[in-house]
mmCIF file with all atom_site columns, C-alpha atoms in Angstrom:
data_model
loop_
_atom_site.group_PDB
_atom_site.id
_atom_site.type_symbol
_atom_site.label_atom_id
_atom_site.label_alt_id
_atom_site.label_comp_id
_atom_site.label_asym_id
_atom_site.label_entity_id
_atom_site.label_seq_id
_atom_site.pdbx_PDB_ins_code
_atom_site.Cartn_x
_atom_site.Cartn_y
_atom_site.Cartn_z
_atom_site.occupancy
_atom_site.B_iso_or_equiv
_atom_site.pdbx_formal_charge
_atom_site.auth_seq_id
_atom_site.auth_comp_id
_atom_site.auth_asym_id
_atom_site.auth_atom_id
_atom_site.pdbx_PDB_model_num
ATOM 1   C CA . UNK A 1 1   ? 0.000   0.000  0.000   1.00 0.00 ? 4   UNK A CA 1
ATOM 2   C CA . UNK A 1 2   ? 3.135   2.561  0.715   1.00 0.00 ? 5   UNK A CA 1
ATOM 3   C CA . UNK A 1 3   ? 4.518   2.031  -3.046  1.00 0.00 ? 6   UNK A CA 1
ATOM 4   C CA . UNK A 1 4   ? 0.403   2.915  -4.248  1.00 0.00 ? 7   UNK A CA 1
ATOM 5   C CA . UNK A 1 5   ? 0.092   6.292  -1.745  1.00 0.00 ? 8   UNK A CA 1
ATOM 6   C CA . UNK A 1 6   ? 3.494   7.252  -3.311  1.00 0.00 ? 9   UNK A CA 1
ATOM 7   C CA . UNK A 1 7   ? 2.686   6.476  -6.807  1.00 0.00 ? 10  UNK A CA 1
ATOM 8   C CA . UNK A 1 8   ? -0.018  8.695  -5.784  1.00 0.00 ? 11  UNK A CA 1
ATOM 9   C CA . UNK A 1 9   ? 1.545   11.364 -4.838  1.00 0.00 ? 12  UNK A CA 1
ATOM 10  C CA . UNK A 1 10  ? 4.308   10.976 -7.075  1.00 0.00 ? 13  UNK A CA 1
ATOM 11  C CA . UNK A 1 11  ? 1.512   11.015 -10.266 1.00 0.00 ? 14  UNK A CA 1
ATOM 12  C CA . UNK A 1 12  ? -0.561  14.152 -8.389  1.00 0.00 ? 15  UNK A CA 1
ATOM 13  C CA . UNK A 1 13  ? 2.772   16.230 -8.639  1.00 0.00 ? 16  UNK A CA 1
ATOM 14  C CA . UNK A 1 14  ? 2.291   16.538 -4.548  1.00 0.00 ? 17  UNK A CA 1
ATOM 15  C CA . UNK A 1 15  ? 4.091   16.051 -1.140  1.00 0.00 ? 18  UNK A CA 1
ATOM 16  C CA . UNK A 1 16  ? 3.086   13.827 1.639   1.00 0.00 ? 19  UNK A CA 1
ATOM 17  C CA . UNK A 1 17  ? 2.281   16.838 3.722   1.00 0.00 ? 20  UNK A CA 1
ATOM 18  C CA . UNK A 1 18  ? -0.109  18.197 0.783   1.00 0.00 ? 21  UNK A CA 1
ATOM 19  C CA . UNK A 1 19  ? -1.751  14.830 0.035   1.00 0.00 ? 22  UNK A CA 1
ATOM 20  C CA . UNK A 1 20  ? -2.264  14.444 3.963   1.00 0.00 ? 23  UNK A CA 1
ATOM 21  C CA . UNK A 1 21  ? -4.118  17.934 4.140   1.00 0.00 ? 24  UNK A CA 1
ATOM 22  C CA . UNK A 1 22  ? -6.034  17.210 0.897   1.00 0.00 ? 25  UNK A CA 1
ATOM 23  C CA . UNK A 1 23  ? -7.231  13.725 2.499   1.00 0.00 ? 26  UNK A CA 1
ATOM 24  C CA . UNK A 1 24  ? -7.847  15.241 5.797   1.00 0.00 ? 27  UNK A CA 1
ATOM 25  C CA . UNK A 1 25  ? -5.318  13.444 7.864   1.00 0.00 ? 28  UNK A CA 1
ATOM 26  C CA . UNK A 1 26  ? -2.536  14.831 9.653   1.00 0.00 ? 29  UNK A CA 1
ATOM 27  C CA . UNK A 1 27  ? 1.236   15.000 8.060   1.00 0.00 ? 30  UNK A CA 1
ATOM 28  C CA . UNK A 1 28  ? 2.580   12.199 10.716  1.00 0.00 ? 31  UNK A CA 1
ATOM 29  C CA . UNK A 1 29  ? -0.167  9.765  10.013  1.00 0.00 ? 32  UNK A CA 1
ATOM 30  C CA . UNK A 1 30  ? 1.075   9.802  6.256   1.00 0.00 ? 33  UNK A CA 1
ATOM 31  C CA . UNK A 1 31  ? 4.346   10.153 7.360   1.00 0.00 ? 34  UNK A CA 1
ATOM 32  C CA . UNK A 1 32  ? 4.305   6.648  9.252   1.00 0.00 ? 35  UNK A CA 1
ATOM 33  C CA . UNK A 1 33  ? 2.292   4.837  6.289   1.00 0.00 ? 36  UNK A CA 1
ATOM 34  C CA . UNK A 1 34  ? 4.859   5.817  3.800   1.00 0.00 ? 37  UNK A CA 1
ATOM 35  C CA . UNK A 1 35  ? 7.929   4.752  6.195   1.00 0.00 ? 38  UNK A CA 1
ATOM 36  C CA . UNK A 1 36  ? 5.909   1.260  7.056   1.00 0.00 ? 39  UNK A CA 1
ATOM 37  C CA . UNK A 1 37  ? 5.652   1.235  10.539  1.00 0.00 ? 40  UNK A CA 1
ATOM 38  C CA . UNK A 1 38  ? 1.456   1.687  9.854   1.00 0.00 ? 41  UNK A CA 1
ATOM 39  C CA . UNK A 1 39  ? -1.141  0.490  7.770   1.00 0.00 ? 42  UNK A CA 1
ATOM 40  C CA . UNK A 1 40  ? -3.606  2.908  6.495   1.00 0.00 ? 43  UNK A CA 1
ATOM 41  C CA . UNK A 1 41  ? -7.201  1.886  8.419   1.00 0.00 ? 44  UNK A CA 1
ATOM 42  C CA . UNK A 1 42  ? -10.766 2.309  6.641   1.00 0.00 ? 45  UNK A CA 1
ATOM 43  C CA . UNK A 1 43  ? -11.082 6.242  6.959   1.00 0.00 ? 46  UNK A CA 1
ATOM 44  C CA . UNK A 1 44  ? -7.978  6.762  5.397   1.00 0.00 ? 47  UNK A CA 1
ATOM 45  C CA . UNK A 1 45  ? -9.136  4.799  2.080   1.00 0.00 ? 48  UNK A CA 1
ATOM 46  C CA . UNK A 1 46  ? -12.472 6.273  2.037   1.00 0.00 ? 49  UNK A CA 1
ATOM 47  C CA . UNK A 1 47  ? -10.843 9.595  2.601   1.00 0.00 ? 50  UNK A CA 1
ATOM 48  C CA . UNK A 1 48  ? -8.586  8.734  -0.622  1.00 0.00 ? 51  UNK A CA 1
ATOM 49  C CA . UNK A 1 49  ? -11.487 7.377  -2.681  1.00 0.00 ? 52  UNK A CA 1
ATOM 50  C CA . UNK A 1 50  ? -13.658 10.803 -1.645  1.00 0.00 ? 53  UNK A CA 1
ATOM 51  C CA . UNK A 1 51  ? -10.384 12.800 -2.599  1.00 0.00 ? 54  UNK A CA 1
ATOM 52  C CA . UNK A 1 52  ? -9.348  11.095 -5.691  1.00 0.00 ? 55  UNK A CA 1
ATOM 53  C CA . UNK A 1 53  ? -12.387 9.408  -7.402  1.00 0.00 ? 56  UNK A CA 1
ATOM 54  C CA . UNK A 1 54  ? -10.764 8.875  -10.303 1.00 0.00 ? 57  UNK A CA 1
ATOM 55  C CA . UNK A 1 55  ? -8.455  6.488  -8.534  1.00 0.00 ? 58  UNK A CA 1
ATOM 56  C CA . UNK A 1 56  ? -9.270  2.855  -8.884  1.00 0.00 ? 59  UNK A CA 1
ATOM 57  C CA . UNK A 1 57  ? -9.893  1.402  -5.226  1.00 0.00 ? 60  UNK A CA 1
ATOM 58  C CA . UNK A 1 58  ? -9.304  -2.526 -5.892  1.00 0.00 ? 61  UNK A CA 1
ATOM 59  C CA . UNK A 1 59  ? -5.982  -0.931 -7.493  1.00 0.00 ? 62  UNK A CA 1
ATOM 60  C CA . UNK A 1 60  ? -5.221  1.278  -4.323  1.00 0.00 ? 63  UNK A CA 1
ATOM 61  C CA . UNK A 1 61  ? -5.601  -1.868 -2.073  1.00 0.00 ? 64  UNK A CA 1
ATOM 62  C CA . UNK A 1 62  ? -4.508  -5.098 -3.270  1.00 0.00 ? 65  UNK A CA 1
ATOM 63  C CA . UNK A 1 63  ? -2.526  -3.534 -6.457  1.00 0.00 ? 66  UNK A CA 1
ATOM 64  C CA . UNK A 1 64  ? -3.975  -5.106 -9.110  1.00 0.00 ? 67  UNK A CA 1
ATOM 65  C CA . UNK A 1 65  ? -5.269  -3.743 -12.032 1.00 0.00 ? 68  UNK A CA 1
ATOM 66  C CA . UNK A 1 66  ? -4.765  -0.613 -13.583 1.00 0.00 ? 69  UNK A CA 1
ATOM 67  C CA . UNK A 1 67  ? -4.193  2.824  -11.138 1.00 0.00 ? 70  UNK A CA 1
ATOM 68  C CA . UNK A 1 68  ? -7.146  4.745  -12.736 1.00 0.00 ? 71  UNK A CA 1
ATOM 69  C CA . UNK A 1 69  ? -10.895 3.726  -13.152 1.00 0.00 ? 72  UNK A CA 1
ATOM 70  C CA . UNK A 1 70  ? -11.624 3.337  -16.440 1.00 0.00 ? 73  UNK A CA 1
ATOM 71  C CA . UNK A 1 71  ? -13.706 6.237  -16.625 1.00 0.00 ? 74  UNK A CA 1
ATOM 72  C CA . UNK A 1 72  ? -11.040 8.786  -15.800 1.00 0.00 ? 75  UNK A CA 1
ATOM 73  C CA . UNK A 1 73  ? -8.127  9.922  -17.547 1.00 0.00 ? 76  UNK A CA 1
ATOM 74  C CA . UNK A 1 74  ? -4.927  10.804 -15.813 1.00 0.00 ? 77  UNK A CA 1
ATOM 75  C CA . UNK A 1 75  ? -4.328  14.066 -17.514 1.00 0.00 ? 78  UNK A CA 1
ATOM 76  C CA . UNK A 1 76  ? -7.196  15.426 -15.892 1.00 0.00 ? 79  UNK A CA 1
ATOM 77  C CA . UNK A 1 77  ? -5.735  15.783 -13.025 1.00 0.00 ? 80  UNK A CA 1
ATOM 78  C CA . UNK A 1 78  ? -6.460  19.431 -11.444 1.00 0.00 ? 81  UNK A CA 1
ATOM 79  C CA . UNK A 1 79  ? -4.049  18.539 -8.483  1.00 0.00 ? 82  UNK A CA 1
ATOM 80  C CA . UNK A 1 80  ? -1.062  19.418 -10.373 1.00 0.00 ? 83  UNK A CA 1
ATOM 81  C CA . UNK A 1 81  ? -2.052  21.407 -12.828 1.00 0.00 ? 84  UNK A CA 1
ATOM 82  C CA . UNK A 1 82  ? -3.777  24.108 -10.984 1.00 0.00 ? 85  UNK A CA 1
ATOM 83  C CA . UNK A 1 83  ? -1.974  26.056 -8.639  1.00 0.00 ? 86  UNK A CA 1
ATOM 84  C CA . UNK A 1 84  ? -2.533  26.912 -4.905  1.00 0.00 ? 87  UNK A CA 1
ATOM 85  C CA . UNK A 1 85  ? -1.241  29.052 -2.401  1.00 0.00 ? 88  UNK A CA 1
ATOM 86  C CA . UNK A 1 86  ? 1.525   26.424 -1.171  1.00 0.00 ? 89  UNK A CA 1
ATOM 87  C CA . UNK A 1 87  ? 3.433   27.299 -4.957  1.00 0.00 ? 90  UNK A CA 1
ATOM 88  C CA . UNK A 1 88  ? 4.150   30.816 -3.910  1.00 0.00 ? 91  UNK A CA 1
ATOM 89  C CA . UNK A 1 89  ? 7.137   30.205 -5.558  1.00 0.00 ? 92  UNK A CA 1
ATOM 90  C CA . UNK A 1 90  ? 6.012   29.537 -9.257  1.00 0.00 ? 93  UNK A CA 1
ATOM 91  C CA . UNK A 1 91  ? 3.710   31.986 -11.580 1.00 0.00 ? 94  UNK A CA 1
ATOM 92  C CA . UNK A 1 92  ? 0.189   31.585 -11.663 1.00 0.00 ? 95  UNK A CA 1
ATOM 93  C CA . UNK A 1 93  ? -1.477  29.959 -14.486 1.00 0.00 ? 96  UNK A CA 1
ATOM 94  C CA . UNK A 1 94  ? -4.865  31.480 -14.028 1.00 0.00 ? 97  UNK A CA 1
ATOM 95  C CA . UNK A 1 95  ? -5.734  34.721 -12.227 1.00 0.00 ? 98  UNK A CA 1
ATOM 96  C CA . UNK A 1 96  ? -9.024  35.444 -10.207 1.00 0.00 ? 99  UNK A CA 1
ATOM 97  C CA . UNK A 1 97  ? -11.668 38.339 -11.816 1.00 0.00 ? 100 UNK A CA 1
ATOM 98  C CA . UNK A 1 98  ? -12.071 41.300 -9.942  1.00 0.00 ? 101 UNK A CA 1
ATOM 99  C CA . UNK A 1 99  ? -15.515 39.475 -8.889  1.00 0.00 ? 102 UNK A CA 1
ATOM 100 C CA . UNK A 1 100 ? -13.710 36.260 -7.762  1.00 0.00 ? 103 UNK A CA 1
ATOM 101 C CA . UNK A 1 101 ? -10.978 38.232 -5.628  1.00 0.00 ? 104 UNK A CA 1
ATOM 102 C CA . UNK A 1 102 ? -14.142 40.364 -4.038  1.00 0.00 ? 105 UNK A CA 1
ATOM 103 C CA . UNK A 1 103 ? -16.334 36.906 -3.015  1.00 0.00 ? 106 UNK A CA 1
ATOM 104 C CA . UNK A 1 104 ? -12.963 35.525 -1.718  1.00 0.00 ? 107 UNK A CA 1
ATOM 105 C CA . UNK A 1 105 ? -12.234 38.363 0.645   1.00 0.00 ? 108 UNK A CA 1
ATOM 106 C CA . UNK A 1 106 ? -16.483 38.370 1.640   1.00 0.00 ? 109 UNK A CA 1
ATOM 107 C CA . UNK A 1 107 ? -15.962 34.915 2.272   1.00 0.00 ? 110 UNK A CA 1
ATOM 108 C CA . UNK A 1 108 ? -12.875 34.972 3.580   1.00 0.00 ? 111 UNK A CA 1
ATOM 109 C CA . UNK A 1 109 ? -14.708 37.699 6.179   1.00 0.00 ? 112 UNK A CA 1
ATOM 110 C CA . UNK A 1 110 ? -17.543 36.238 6.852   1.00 0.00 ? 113 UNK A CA 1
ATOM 111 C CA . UNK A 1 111 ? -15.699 32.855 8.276   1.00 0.00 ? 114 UNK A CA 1
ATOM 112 C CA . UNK A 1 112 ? -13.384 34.846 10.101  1.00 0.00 ? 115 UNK A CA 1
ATOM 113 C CA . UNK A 1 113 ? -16.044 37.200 11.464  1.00 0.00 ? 116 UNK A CA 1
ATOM 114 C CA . UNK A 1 114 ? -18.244 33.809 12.500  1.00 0.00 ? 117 UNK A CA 1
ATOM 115 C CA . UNK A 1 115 ? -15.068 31.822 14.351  1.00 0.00 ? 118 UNK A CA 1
ATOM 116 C CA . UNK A 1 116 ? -13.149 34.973 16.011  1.00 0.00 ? 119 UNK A CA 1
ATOM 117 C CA . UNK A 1 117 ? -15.661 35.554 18.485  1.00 0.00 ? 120 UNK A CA 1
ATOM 118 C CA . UNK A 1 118 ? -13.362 37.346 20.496  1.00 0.00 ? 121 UNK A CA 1
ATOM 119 C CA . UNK A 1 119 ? -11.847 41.036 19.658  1.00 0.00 ? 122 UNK A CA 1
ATOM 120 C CA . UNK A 1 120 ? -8.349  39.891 21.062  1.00 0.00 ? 123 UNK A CA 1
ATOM 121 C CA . UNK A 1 121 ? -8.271  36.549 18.805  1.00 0.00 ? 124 UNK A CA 1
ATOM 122 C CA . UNK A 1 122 ? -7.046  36.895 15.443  1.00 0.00 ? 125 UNK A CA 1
ATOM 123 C CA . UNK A 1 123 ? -7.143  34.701 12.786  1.00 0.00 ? 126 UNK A CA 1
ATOM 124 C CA . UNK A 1 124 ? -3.799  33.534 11.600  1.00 0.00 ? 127 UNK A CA 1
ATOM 125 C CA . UNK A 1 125 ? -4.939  31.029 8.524   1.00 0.00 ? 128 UNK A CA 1
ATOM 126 C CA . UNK A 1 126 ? -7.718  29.646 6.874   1.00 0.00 ? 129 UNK A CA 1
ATOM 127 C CA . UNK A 1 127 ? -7.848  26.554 4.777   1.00 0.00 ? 130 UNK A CA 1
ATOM 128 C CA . UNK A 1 128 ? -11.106 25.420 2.944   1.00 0.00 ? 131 UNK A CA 1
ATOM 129 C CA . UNK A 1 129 ? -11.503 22.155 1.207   1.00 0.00 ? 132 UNK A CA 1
ATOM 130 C CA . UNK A 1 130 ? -13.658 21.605 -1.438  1.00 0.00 ? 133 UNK A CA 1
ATOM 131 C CA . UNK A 1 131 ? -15.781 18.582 -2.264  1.00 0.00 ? 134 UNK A CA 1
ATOM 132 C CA . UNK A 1 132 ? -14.018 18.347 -5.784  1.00 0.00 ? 135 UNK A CA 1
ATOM 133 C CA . UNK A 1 133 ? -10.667 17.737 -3.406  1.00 0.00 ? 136 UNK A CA 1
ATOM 134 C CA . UNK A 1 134 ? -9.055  20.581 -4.052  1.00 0.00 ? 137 UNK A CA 1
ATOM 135 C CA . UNK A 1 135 ? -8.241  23.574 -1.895  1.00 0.00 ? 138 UNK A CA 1
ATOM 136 C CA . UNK A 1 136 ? -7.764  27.409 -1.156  1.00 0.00 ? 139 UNK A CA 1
ATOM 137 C CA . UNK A 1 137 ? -5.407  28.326 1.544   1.00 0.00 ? 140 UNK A CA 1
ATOM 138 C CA . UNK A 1 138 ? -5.559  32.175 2.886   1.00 0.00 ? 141 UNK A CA 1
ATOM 139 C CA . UNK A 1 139 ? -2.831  33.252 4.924   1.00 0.00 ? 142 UNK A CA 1
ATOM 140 C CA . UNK A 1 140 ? -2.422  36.833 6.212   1.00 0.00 ? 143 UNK A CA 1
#
């Protein structure tokens, strides 16, 4: 199963720490799965079949058959080709409308406005995940 999650992330273009937030675990539980010293459990494959549904799950756990359902392609795979806050580093393909940036910072708002019920709390980072599996990270 460690050779399949790096395949993966190897195909995605992604780090463990990246797949781990995209899949909803934490770093260290990916971490030990990779090294062999776990086993991923039930949540942790449904959490990778939710993430990745293009990813053939008879493939992802017994490692037969082909990687991808037959139904999906593996260029169409948004993970590495569209960019997110975590590539600071590299020019962005794609840039938000006006109208995109202004529901962002609304939304972006609103959540903060909802959680920081306190004046003396302020919000550090936001992360939102999407059901498609990808997601926005907003970091003052």
């Amino acid at each position: 199963m460690q050779e399949r999650l790096n395949q993966i992330i190897e195909q995605r273009g992604l780090t463990a720490t990246k797949f781990a937030a995209l899949i909803g675990v934490n770093a260290s539980t990916i971490s030990h799965i990779l090294a062999g010293r776990n086993k991923p459990g039930f949540d942790i494959i449904n959490n990778i079949a939710k993430t990745f549904p293009d990813i053939d799950l008879g493939w992802l756990i017994t490692g037969n058959g082909s990687m991808y359902t037959s139904s999906s392609k593996k260029e169409n795979n948004h993970f590495s080709e569209e960019p997110t806050l975590f590539d600071l580093d590299e020019p962005k393909k794609q840039t938000d409308t006006p109208i995109q940036k202004k529901e962002k910072k609304t939304e972006i708002e609103i959540i903060g406005k909802a959680i920081a019920k306190s004046p003396t709390k302020k919000i550090k980072r936001i992360v939102l995940f999407f059901e498609d599996g990808s997601f926005e990270d907003y970091e003052k």
